[in-house]
XYZ file of C-alpha atoms in Angstrom:
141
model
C 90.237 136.587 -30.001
C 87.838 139.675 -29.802
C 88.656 140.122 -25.814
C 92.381 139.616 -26.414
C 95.368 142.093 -27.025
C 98.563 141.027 -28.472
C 101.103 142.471 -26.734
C 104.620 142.042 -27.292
C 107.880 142.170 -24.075
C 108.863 146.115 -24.211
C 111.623 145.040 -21.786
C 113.102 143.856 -18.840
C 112.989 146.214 -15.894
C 114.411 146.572 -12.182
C 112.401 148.483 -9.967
C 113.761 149.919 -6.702
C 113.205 147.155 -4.488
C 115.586 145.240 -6.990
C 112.126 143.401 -8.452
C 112.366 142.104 -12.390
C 109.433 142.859 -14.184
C 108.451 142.019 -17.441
C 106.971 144.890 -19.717
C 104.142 143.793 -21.927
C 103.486 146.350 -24.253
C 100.565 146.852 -26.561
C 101.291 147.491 -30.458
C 100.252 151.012 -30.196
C 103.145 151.013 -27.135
C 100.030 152.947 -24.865
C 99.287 150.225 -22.380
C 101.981 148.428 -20.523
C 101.300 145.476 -18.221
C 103.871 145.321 -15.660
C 104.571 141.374 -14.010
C 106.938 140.841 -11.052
C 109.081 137.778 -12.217
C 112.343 135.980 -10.429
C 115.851 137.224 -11.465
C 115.863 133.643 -13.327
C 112.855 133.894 -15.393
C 113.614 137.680 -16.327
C 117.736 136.375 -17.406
C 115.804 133.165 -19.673
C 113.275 136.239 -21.318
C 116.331 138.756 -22.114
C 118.335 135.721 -23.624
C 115.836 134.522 -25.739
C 115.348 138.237 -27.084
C 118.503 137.881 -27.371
C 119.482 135.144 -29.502
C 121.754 133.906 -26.124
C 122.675 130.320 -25.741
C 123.944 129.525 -22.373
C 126.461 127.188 -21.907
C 124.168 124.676 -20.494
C 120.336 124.284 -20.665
C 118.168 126.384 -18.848
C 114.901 125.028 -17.413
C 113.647 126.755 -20.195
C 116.022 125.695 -22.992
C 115.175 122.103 -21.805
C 111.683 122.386 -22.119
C 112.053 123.986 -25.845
C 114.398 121.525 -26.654
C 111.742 118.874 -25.623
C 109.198 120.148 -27.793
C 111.195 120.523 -30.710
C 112.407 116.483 -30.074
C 108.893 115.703 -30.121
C 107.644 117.678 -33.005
C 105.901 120.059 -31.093
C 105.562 123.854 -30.656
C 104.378 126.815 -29.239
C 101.704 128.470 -31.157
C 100.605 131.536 -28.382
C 100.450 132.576 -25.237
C 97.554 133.956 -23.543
C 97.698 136.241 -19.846
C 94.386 135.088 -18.209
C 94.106 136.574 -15.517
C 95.156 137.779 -11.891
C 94.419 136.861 -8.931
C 95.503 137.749 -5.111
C 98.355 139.924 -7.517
C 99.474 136.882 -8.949
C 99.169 136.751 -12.991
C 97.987 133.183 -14.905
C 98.761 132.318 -18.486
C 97.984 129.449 -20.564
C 100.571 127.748 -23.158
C 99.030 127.031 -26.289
C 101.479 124.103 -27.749
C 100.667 122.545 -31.072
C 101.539 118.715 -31.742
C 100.861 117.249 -35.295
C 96.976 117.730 -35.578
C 96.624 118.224 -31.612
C 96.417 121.488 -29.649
C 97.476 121.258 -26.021
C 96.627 124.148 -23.442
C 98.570 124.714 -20.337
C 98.389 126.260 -17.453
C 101.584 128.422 -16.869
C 103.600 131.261 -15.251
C 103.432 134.191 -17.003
C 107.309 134.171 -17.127
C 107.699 130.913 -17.958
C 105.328 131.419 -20.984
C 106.550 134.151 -22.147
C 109.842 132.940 -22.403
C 108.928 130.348 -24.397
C 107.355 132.576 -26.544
C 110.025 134.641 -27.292
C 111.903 131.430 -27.900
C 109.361 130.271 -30.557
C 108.622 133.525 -31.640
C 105.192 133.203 -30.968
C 102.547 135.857 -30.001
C 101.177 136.740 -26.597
C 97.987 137.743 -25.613
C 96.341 139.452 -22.695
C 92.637 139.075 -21.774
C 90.857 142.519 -22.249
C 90.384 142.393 -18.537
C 93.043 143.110 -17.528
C 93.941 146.590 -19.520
C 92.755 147.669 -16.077
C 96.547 146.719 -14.493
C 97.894 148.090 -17.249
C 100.178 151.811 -17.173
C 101.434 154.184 -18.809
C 104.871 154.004 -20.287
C 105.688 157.209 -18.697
C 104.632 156.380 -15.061
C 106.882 153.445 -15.233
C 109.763 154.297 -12.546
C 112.136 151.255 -13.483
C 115.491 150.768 -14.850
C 115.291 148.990 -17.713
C 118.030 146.013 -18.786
């Protein structure tokens, strides 16, 4: 994990075209990555921080609830990379003796992540996308 930094979700935020964005933050709370996600994704995140049950299963609660039927769980979450300004992530998910990796949404990983309370990574590469806290011009929820 030498090119990785756990980072943990600082927030939800709106900026002023009405865009959610997820706030990764590092430890140190000096680097914060910044990742447009849908209305949707950014409501599942803030519920799982949370401790929010909706009435009905999410996409989300689904898949957790899956996992947990089978004995299985999430064990990190890694930000890979961007690409044409859109993020990848990989799932790491944990099954009896097996380790599973899998190619995600940011949002949807992180969610899960927060649901599991499992840590998230970012690949060293891309401290580059990160800002400062104080440049951030967003209301945050």
């Amino acid at each position: 994990m030498n090119n990785m930094i756990e980072v943990f979700v600082k927030g939800i935020a709106v900026d002023e075209d009405n865009n959610h964005i997820v706030l990764l933050s590092d430890r140190e709370e000096t680097k914060v990555l910044p990742i447009v996600i849908g209305p949707i994704e950014a409501m599942a995140i803030l519920m799982n921080m949370q401790g929010v049950a909706p009435n009905r299963p999410l996409t989300h609660n689904l898949l957790k609830n899956l996992l947990d039927l089978l004995g299985a769980e999430v064990e990190q979450v890694i930000i890979t990379n961007i690409k044409d300004n859109v993020y990848y992530a990989n799932l790491y998910v944990r099954h009896d003796k097996y380790n599973y990796e899998v190619d995600s949404r940011p949002s949807d990983a992180i969610a899960l992540a927060v649901a599991y309370n499992a840590p998230i990574y970012m690949d060293m590469k891309l401290t580059e996308f990160t800002v400062n806290p104080s440049d951030l011009n967003v209301e945050r929820q």
